[in-house]
mmCIF file of C-alpha atoms and ligand atoms in Angstrom:
data_model
loop_
_atom_site.group_PDB
_atom_site.id
_atom_site.type_symbol
_atom_site.label_atom_id
_atom_site.label_comp_id
_atom_site.label_asym_id
_atom_site.label_seq_id
_atom_site.Cartn_x
_atom_site.Cartn_y
_atom_site.Cartn_z
ATOM 1 C CA MET A 272 100.656 145.082 134.515
ATOM 2 C CA LYS A 273 102.926 142.406 135.976
ATOM 3 C CA LEU A 274 106.581 143.515 136.071
ATOM 4 C CA ILE A 275 108.048 140.516 137.911
ATOM 5 C CA VAL A 276 108.115 137.098 136.245
ATOM 6 C CA GLU A 277 109.264 134.001 138.161
ATOM 7 C CA ASN A 278 111.827 131.883 136.308
ATOM 8 C CA THR A 279 112.246 128.222 137.253
ATOM 9 C CA CYS A 280 114.371 127.110 134.289
ATOM 10 C CA PRO A 281 117.659 125.596 135.576
ATOM 11 C CA THR A 282 120.989 127.337 134.912
ATOM 12 C CA GLN A 283 123.601 124.979 133.447
ATOM 13 C CA TRP A 284 127.389 125.059 133.739
ATOM 14 C CA ARG A 285 129.497 123.410 131.002
ATOM 15 C CA PHE A 286 133.242 122.685 131.260
ATOM 16 C CA GLU A 287 133.716 121.300 127.736
ATOM 17 C CA TYR A 288 134.865 124.531 126.119
ATOM 18 C CA GLU A 289 135.732 123.052 122.729
ATOM 19 C CA SER A 290 132.957 123.679 120.185
ATOM 20 C CA THR A 291 131.457 120.618 118.514
ATOM 21 C CA ASP A 292 129.050 122.562 116.288
ATOM 22 C CA PRO A 293 130.717 124.262 113.299
ATOM 23 C CA GLU A 294 127.416 125.871 112.207
ATOM 24 C CA LEU A 295 127.003 127.646 115.547
ATOM 25 C CA GLU A 296 130.680 128.553 115.584
ATOM 26 C CA ASN A 297 130.289 130.238 112.177
ATOM 27 C CA LEU A 298 127.187 132.069 113.358
ATOM 28 C CA TYR A 299 129.087 133.304 116.426
ATOM 29 C CA GLU A 300 131.894 134.625 114.173
ATOM 30 C CA LEU A 301 129.337 136.371 111.969
ATOM 31 C CA ALA A 302 127.670 137.925 115.016
ATOM 32 C CA LYS A 303 130.998 139.307 116.272
ATOM 33 C CA THR A 304 131.906 140.880 112.931
ATOM 34 C CA ASN A 305 128.419 142.306 112.244
ATOM 35 C CA GLN A 306 128.044 144.330 115.444
ATOM 36 C CA TRP A 307 126.992 147.961 114.902
ATOM 37 C CA ASN A 308 126.593 151.024 117.074
ATOM 38 C CA VAL A 309 123.301 152.938 117.347
ATOM 39 C CA SER A 310 125.185 156.139 118.245
ATOM 40 C CA THR A 311 127.686 156.162 115.387
ATOM 41 C CA ASP A 312 126.398 153.944 112.543
ATOM 42 C CA ILE A 313 123.143 155.844 112.030
ATOM 43 C CA ASN A 314 122.870 159.463 110.968
ATOM 44 C CA TRP A 315 120.467 160.841 113.567
ATOM 45 C CA ASP A 316 120.791 164.419 112.310
ATOM 46 C CA ARG A 317 118.115 163.756 109.684
ATOM 47 C CA PRO A 318 114.727 165.087 110.757
ATOM 48 C CA ILE A 319 111.607 162.928 110.424
ATOM 49 C CA GLN A 320 110.092 164.759 107.472
ATOM 50 C CA ASP A 321 106.430 164.049 108.021
ATOM 51 C CA ASP A 322 105.347 161.697 110.789
ATOM 52 C CA CYS A 323 102.124 160.750 108.988
ATOM 53 C CA ASP A 324 104.050 159.065 106.189
ATOM 54 C CA ILE A 325 106.756 157.167 108.063
ATOM 55 C CA LEU A 326 105.111 154.015 106.767
ATOM 56 C CA ALA A 327 103.864 154.346 103.188
ATOM 57 C CA ARG A 328 100.072 154.605 103.084
ATOM 58 C CA SER A 329 99.990 152.815 99.736
ATOM 59 C CA GLU A 330 101.095 149.668 101.620
ATOM 60 C CA ASN A 331 98.439 150.043 104.301
ATOM 61 C CA ALA A 332 94.955 148.544 103.757
ATOM 62 C CA LEU A 333 93.341 151.455 105.567
ATOM 63 C CA GLY A 334 95.523 154.056 103.802
ATOM 64 C CA ARG A 335 94.487 152.689 100.381
ATOM 65 C CA SER A 336 90.771 152.615 101.161
ATOM 66 C CA LYS A 337 88.142 154.973 99.768
ATOM 67 C CA PHE A 338 86.963 155.464 103.334
ATOM 68 C CA PHE A 339 90.386 156.853 104.279
ATOM 69 C CA THR A 340 90.463 159.360 101.436
ATOM 70 C CA SER A 341 87.020 160.568 102.492
ATOM 71 C CA LEU A 342 88.472 161.690 105.846
ATOM 72 C CA SER A 343 89.810 165.209 106.363
ATOM 73 C CA LYS A 344 93.548 165.731 105.772
ATOM 74 C CA GLU A 345 94.032 166.343 109.514
ATOM 75 C CA VAL A 346 92.385 163.046 110.521
ATOM 76 C CA GLN A 347 94.293 161.131 107.811
ATOM 77 C CA HIS A 348 97.513 162.599 109.175
ATOM 78 C CA GLU A 349 96.682 161.630 112.734
ATOM 79 C CA VAL A 350 95.597 158.073 111.906
ATOM 80 C CA MET A 351 98.782 157.355 109.935
ATOM 81 C CA ALA A 352 101.051 158.938 112.566
ATOM 82 C CA ASN A 353 99.296 157.017 115.380
ATOM 83 C CA GLN A 354 99.472 153.705 113.524
ATOM 84 C CA ALA A 355 103.194 154.127 112.866
ATOM 85 C CA ALA A 356 103.861 154.988 116.532
ATOM 86 C CA PHE A 357 101.745 151.998 117.623
ATOM 87 C CA THR A 358 103.621 149.519 115.399
ATOM 88 C CA LEU A 359 107.051 150.849 116.365
ATOM 89 C CA SER A 360 106.098 150.802 120.059
ATOM 90 C CA GLN A 361 105.283 147.084 119.799
ATOM 91 C CA PHE A 362 108.718 146.570 118.211
ATOM 92 C CA LEU A 363 110.330 148.370 121.159
ATOM 93 C CA HIS A 364 108.477 146.285 123.784
ATOM 94 C CA GLY A 365 109.108 143.083 121.814
ATOM 95 C CA GLU A 366 112.827 143.907 121.716
ATOM 96 C CA GLN A 367 112.879 144.249 125.503
ATOM 97 C CA GLY A 368 111.169 140.850 125.764
ATOM 98 C CA ALA A 369 113.815 139.391 123.427
ATOM 99 C CA LEU A 370 116.595 140.912 125.561
ATOM 100 C CA LEU A 371 115.192 139.325 128.749
ATOM 101 C CA CYS A 372 114.530 135.905 127.154
ATOM 102 C CA CYS A 373 117.906 135.723 125.465
ATOM 103 C CA GLY A 374 119.684 136.553 128.714
ATOM 104 C CA GLU A 375 117.981 133.464 130.146
ATOM 105 C CA LEU A 376 119.200 131.370 127.213
ATOM 106 C CA VAL A 377 122.825 132.203 128.099
ATOM 107 C CA ASN A 378 122.170 130.518 131.461
ATOM 108 C CA SER A 379 120.029 127.640 130.347
ATOM 109 C CA VAL A 380 121.324 126.269 127.014
ATOM 110 C CA PRO A 381 123.569 123.259 127.694
ATOM 111 C CA ASP A 382 126.512 123.783 125.295
ATOM 112 C CA VAL A 383 129.226 126.419 125.485
ATOM 113 C CA GLU A 384 128.886 127.386 121.803
ATOM 114 C CA GLY A 385 125.177 128.067 122.416
ATOM 115 C CA LYS A 386 125.986 130.214 125.467
ATOM 116 C CA LEU A 387 128.581 132.236 123.528
ATOM 117 C CA TYR A 388 126.232 132.781 120.602
ATOM 118 C CA ALA A 389 123.324 133.751 122.906
ATOM 119 C CA ALA A 390 125.633 136.319 124.551
ATOM 120 C CA THR A 391 126.038 138.074 121.186
ATOM 121 C CA GLN A 392 122.271 138.098 120.788
ATOM 122 C CA VAL A 393 121.872 139.749 124.204
ATOM 123 C CA MET A 394 123.980 142.653 122.870
ATOM 124 C CA ASP A 395 121.981 142.682 119.615
ATOM 125 C CA GLU A 396 118.673 142.939 121.505
ATOM 126 C CA ALA A 397 120.049 145.669 123.785
ATOM 127 C CA ARG A 398 120.947 147.617 120.648
ATOM 128 C CA HIS A 399 117.448 147.071 119.234
ATOM 129 C CA VAL A 400 115.835 148.387 122.417
ATOM 130 C CA GLU A 401 118.126 151.420 122.208
ATOM 131 C CA VAL A 402 117.455 152.123 118.542
ATOM 132 C CA PHE A 403 113.638 151.892 118.669
ATOM 133 C CA HIS A 404 113.488 153.906 121.864
ATOM 134 C CA LYS A 405 115.625 156.607 120.254
ATOM 135 C CA TYR A 406 113.444 156.702 117.138
ATOM 136 C CA LEU A 407 110.180 156.826 119.116
ATOM 137 C CA LYS A 408 111.598 159.676 121.200
ATOM 138 C CA LYS A 409 112.219 161.576 117.974
ATOM 139 C CA LEU A 410 108.644 160.783 116.948
ATOM 140 C CA ASP A 411 107.391 161.992 120.351
ATOM 141 C CA LYS A 412 104.565 159.455 120.443
ATOM 142 C CA SER A 413 104.374 155.912 121.859
ATOM 143 C CA TYR A 414 101.904 153.215 122.967
ATOM 144 C CA PRO A 415 101.888 150.519 125.698
ATOM 145 C CA ILE A 416 102.500 146.847 124.908
ATOM 146 C CA THR A 417 99.497 144.863 123.636
ATOM 147 C CA GLY A 418 98.064 142.146 125.876
ATOM 148 C CA GLY A 419 98.790 139.370 123.348
ATOM 149 C CA LEU A 420 102.469 140.299 123.053
ATOM 150 C CA LYS A 421 102.961 140.690 126.829
ATOM 151 C CA ASN A 422 101.256 137.347 127.513
ATOM 152 C CA VAL A 423 103.339 135.397 125.011
ATOM 153 C CA LEU A 424 106.598 136.980 126.241
ATOM 154 C CA ASP A 425 105.651 136.178 129.850
ATOM 155 C CA ALA A 426 104.874 132.564 128.877
ATOM 156 C CA ILE A 427 108.383 132.268 127.380
ATOM 157 C CA LEU A 428 110.030 133.913 130.394
ATOM 158 C CA GLU A 429 108.144 131.527 132.732
ATOM 159 C CA ALA A 430 108.923 128.409 130.638
ATOM 160 C CA GLU A 431 110.594 125.645 132.635
ATOM 161 C CA THR A 432 112.995 124.273 130.018
ATOM 162 C CA TRP A 433 115.564 125.833 127.676
ATOM 163 C CA GLN A 434 113.945 124.013 124.752
ATOM 164 C CA GLN A 435 110.641 125.803 125.416
ATOM 165 C CA LYS A 436 112.391 129.164 125.700
ATOM 166 C CA CYS A 437 114.273 128.465 122.470
ATOM 167 C CA VAL A 438 111.065 127.494 120.626
ATOM 168 C CA GLY A 439 109.169 130.488 122.004
ATOM 169 C CA MET A 440 111.798 133.137 121.423
ATOM 170 C CA GLN A 441 114.137 131.900 118.684
ATOM 171 C CA ILE A 442 111.563 130.260 116.437
ATOM 172 C CA MET A 443 108.226 131.915 117.177
ATOM 173 C CA VAL A 444 108.959 135.504 118.210
ATOM 174 C CA GLU A 445 112.076 135.818 116.019
ATOM 175 C CA SER A 446 110.307 134.466 112.912
ATOM 176 C CA ILE A 447 107.521 136.994 113.384
ATOM 177 C CA ALA A 448 110.089 139.759 114.010
ATOM 178 C CA MET A 449 112.019 138.741 110.881
ATOM 179 C CA GLY A 450 108.834 138.822 108.775
ATOM 180 C CA SER A 451 107.729 142.148 110.272
ATOM 181 C CA PHE A 452 111.090 143.772 109.546
ATOM 182 C CA LYS A 453 111.115 142.425 105.975
ATOM 183 C CA ASN A 454 107.644 143.906 105.487
ATOM 184 C CA MET A 455 108.773 147.162 107.023
ATOM 185 C CA LEU A 456 111.678 147.401 104.592
ATOM 186 C CA VAL A 457 108.968 147.769 101.931
ATOM 187 C CA THR A 458 106.643 150.034 103.900
ATOM 188 C CA ALA A 459 109.184 152.358 105.581
ATOM 189 C CA ALA A 460 109.053 155.672 103.751
ATOM 190 C CA ASP A 461 111.307 157.575 106.155
ATOM 191 C CA PRO A 462 115.014 157.094 105.197
ATOM 192 C CA LEU A 463 116.105 157.116 108.854
ATOM 193 C CA LEU A 464 113.647 154.332 109.717
ATOM 194 C CA LYS A 465 114.724 152.366 106.633
ATOM 195 C CA ASP A 466 118.342 152.442 107.830
ATOM 196 C CA ILE A 467 117.304 151.269 111.301
ATOM 197 C CA VAL A 468 115.192 148.421 109.959
ATOM 198 C CA THR A 469 117.898 147.300 107.498
ATOM 199 C CA LEU A 470 120.479 146.942 110.284
ATOM 200 C CA THR A 471 118.016 145.353 112.719
ATOM 201 C CA ALA A 472 116.709 142.815 110.173
ATOM 202 C CA ARG A 473 120.302 141.641 109.541
ATOM 203 C CA ASP A 474 120.635 140.785 113.248
ATOM 204 C CA GLU A 475 117.230 139.101 113.412
ATOM 205 C CA ALA A 476 118.136 136.744 110.544
ATOM 206 C CA ARG A 477 120.991 135.399 112.723
ATOM 207 C CA HIS A 478 118.648 134.981 115.675
ATOM 208 C CA VAL A 479 116.251 132.783 113.696
ATOM 209 C CA ALA A 480 119.252 130.768 112.428
ATOM 210 C CA PHE A 481 120.374 130.185 116.055
ATOM 211 C CA GLY A 482 116.953 128.731 116.901
ATOM 212 C CA ILE A 483 116.856 126.515 113.835
ATOM 213 C CA ILE A 484 120.398 125.147 114.305
ATOM 214 C CA SER A 485 119.885 124.474 118.040
ATOM 215 C CA LEU A 486 116.470 122.842 117.750
ATOM 216 C CA GLN A 487 117.142 120.846 114.576
ATOM 217 C CA HIS A 488 119.771 118.981 116.604
ATOM 218 C CA GLU A 489 117.819 118.816 119.842
ATOM 219 C CA ILE A 490 114.232 117.900 118.940
ATOM 220 C CA PRO A 491 114.965 114.544 117.228
ATOM 221 C CA LYS A 492 116.940 113.467 120.342
ATOM 222 C CA MET A 493 114.127 114.254 122.789
ATOM 223 C CA PRO A 494 112.097 111.456 124.436
ATOM 224 C CA GLU A 495 108.628 111.155 122.881
ATOM 225 C CA GLU A 496 106.810 112.563 125.915
ATOM 226 C CA GLU A 497 109.059 115.653 126.184
ATOM 227 C CA ARG A 498 108.820 116.254 122.467
ATOM 228 C CA ALA A 499 105.015 116.155 122.618
ATOM 229 C CA ALA A 500 105.087 118.623 125.536
ATOM 230 C CA LEU A 501 107.279 120.964 123.468
ATOM 231 C CA GLU A 502 104.868 120.748 120.522
ATOM 232 C CA ASP A 503 101.979 121.540 122.877
ATOM 233 C CA PHE A 504 103.884 124.535 124.269
ATOM 234 C CA ALA A 505 104.461 125.897 120.757
ATOM 235 C CA LEU A 506 100.786 125.615 119.832
ATOM 236 C CA LEU A 507 99.752 127.228 123.114
ATOM 237 C CA GLY A 508 102.163 130.104 122.345
ATOM 238 C CA LEU A 509 100.495 130.666 118.973
ATOM 239 C CA ASN A 510 97.046 130.677 120.551
ATOM 240 C CA ILE A 511 98.169 133.147 123.216
ATOM 241 C CA LEU A 512 99.645 135.368 120.524
ATOM 242 C CA VAL A 513 96.365 135.561 118.646
ATOM 243 C CA GLY A 514 94.393 136.052 121.864
ATOM 244 C CA ARG A 515 92.669 132.641 121.932
ATOM 245 C CA ALA A 516 94.314 131.191 125.033
ATOM 246 C CA GLY A 517 96.238 131.980 128.145
ATOM 247 C CA ASP A 518 95.107 133.382 131.435
ATOM 248 C CA ALA A 519 93.885 136.907 131.871
ATOM 249 C CA ARG A 520 97.203 138.325 133.081
ATOM 250 C CA VAL A 521 96.694 141.099 130.578
ATOM 251 C CA PRO A 522 93.467 141.108 128.564
ATOM 252 C CA GLY A 523 94.403 140.314 124.957
ATOM 253 C CA ARG A 524 92.937 143.526 123.676
ATOM 254 C CA SER A 525 93.888 145.871 126.523
ATOM 255 C CA VAL A 526 95.601 148.093 123.982
ATOM 256 C CA GLY A 527 95.030 146.788 120.501
ATOM 257 C CA PHE A 528 95.018 147.903 116.905
ATOM 258 C CA GLU A 529 91.965 150.061 117.620
ATOM 259 C CA GLN A 530 93.741 152.492 119.952
ATOM 260 C CA PRO A 531 95.460 154.521 117.183
ATOM 261 C CA LEU A 532 92.028 154.920 115.520
ATOM 262 C CA ILE A 533 90.284 155.936 118.749
ATOM 263 C CA ASP A 534 93.042 158.481 119.411
ATOM 264 C CA ALA A 535 92.303 160.029 115.998
ATOM 265 C CA GLY A 536 88.593 160.307 116.871
ATOM 266 C CA LEU A 537 87.368 157.312 114.815
ATOM 267 C CA ASP A 538 85.123 154.404 115.830
ATOM 268 C CA PRO A 539 87.173 151.195 115.247
ATOM 269 C CA LYS A 540 84.040 149.056 114.735
ATOM 270 C CA GLU A 541 82.855 151.390 112.015
ATOM 271 C CA VAL A 542 86.307 151.396 110.369
ATOM 272 C CA VAL A 543 86.444 147.567 110.347
ATOM 273 C CA ALA A 544 82.915 147.346 108.890
ATOM 274 C CA VAL A 545 83.665 149.844 106.103
ATOM 275 C CA LEU A 546 86.995 148.190 105.239
ATOM 276 C CA THR A 547 85.428 144.708 105.151
ATOM 277 C CA GLU A 548 82.768 145.967 102.764
ATOM 278 C CA GLU A 549 85.369 147.644 100.540
ATOM 279 C CA ARG A 550 87.543 144.516 100.478
ATOM 280 C CA GLN A 551 84.603 142.372 99.396
ATOM 281 C CA SER A 552 83.733 144.610 96.482
ATOM 282 C CA ASN A 553 87.364 145.305 95.551
ATOM 283 C CA PRO A 554 89.764 142.476 96.573
ATOM 284 C CA PRO A 555 93.324 143.590 97.485
ATOM 285 C CA PRO A 556 96.135 143.240 94.904
ATOM 286 C CA LYS A 557 98.047 139.940 94.825
ATOM 287 C CA THR A 558 101.210 141.796 95.815
ATOM 288 C CA GLU A 559 99.752 142.640 99.221
ATOM 289 C CA GLN A 560 101.918 141.317 102.036
ATOM 290 C CA GLN A 561 101.135 137.770 103.047
ATOM 291 C CA PRO A 562 100.422 136.915 106.667
ATOM 292 C CA LEU A 563 103.524 136.500 108.803
ATOM 293 C CA PHE A 564 102.434 133.091 110.088
ATOM 294 C CA GLN A 565 102.150 131.443 106.683
ATOM 295 C CA HIS A 566 105.359 132.864 105.237
ATOM 296 C CA TYR A 567 107.760 132.826 108.151
ATOM 297 C CA LEU A 568 106.527 131.202 111.331
ATOM 298 C CA ILE A 569 104.872 127.945 110.242
ATOM 299 C CA PRO A 570 107.664 126.995 107.763
ATOM 300 C CA ASN A 571 110.304 127.463 110.502
ATOM 301 C CA MET A 572 108.247 125.434 112.987
ATOM 302 C CA GLN A 573 108.005 122.661 110.402
ATOM 303 C CA ARG A 574 111.743 122.850 109.703
ATOM 304 C CA VAL A 575 112.666 122.037 113.300
ATOM 305 C CA GLY A 576 110.011 119.315 113.610
ATOM 306 C CA LEU A 577 107.460 121.030 115.861
ATOM 307 C CA ILE A 578 104.413 120.148 113.759
ATOM 308 C CA SER A 579 104.130 116.364 113.950
ATOM 309 C CA ASP A 580 101.285 114.291 112.509
ATOM 310 C CA ARG A 581 99.904 114.140 116.072
ATOM 311 C CA ILE A 582 99.486 117.904 116.423
ATOM 312 C CA ARG A 583 98.931 119.013 112.829
ATOM 313 C CA PRO A 584 95.115 118.567 112.948
ATOM 314 C CA GLN A 585 95.017 121.144 115.764
ATOM 315 C CA TYR A 586 96.900 123.652 113.578
ATOM 316 C CA GLU A 587 94.433 123.029 110.765
ATOM 317 C CA GLU A 588 91.441 123.354 113.070
ATOM 318 C CA ALA A 589 92.774 126.655 114.436
ATOM 319 C CA GLY A 590 93.306 127.926 110.886
ATOM 320 C CA PHE A 591 97.101 128.222 111.260
ATOM 321 C CA MET A 592 97.588 125.730 108.397
ATOM 322 C CA ALA A 593 95.562 124.616 105.414
ATOM 323 C CA PRO A 594 94.265 121.023 105.609
ATOM 324 C CA ALA A 595 96.751 118.521 104.120
ATOM 325 C CA ALA A 596 95.876 117.684 100.505
HETATM 326 FE FE1 FE2 B 277 115.730 142.166 118.143
HETATM 327 FE FE1 FE2 B 278 116.043 139.057 117.864
#
């Protein structure tokens, strides 16, 4: 796996130190007052009670299935524990990606208020790396990064403009992170993990706000050609994320959702087939979590003006959006 990524995005100095953006100034103040410490603000003395139920099985499509209850208690335990470790490992790797990307934003965003705010986010992401690493160590189980996640983070790190980095990290990755943490607040059954996710989600909400404030001002000012290139970059990012585009730096499924199942001795193809059959005969409850794209990502992309009439048909064709009525 590639560990070195070339960065050609220019670093910008700015000597106008006076802020001209009250919204970003407020966000910077909020970031300074809401800092927390992984070592002292979380009670780490609590043991993880049962690693198979860190994430409630009632909220998991597999955990609710008849197929799952037909498995032995030992296999059920292993599947749930592996899936939790897999999900939390992706959070850890994603947090490192956010740390690296946000460090680049300090250099590349043009205004001083943006640089100061991004500096607070660098500390936030460092804390998130620390907290998920510490929790996974307690769990004593972890997984490598998935190909899709590594590829999209590399595409953002290699992006040539600050606007692309801001779209990729602050809108796309942060919206998905925000949605994932909100979902995890419901699914986390371990009190220690719930505390971690509550504190982390509070930081992530600021990070999305930074992206929205910065790009809402920037995108309307961009020349038509540059704006179209930014829209194309965003759509490419989505396709990379779902494994439909990008080069083969890391195969999209090098380590995917199936690995936790394989590690528990199950055949992922068989599991998918059984679950699909069960879903058809017994549709999931309406309260089941909605996809992250539809609830968090696409609305934020629309808010900053990334889905123009020119590009919308491509979103519809790819199934990221429903056709306009
Ligand atoms: Fe984070
Ligand atoms: Fe973040």
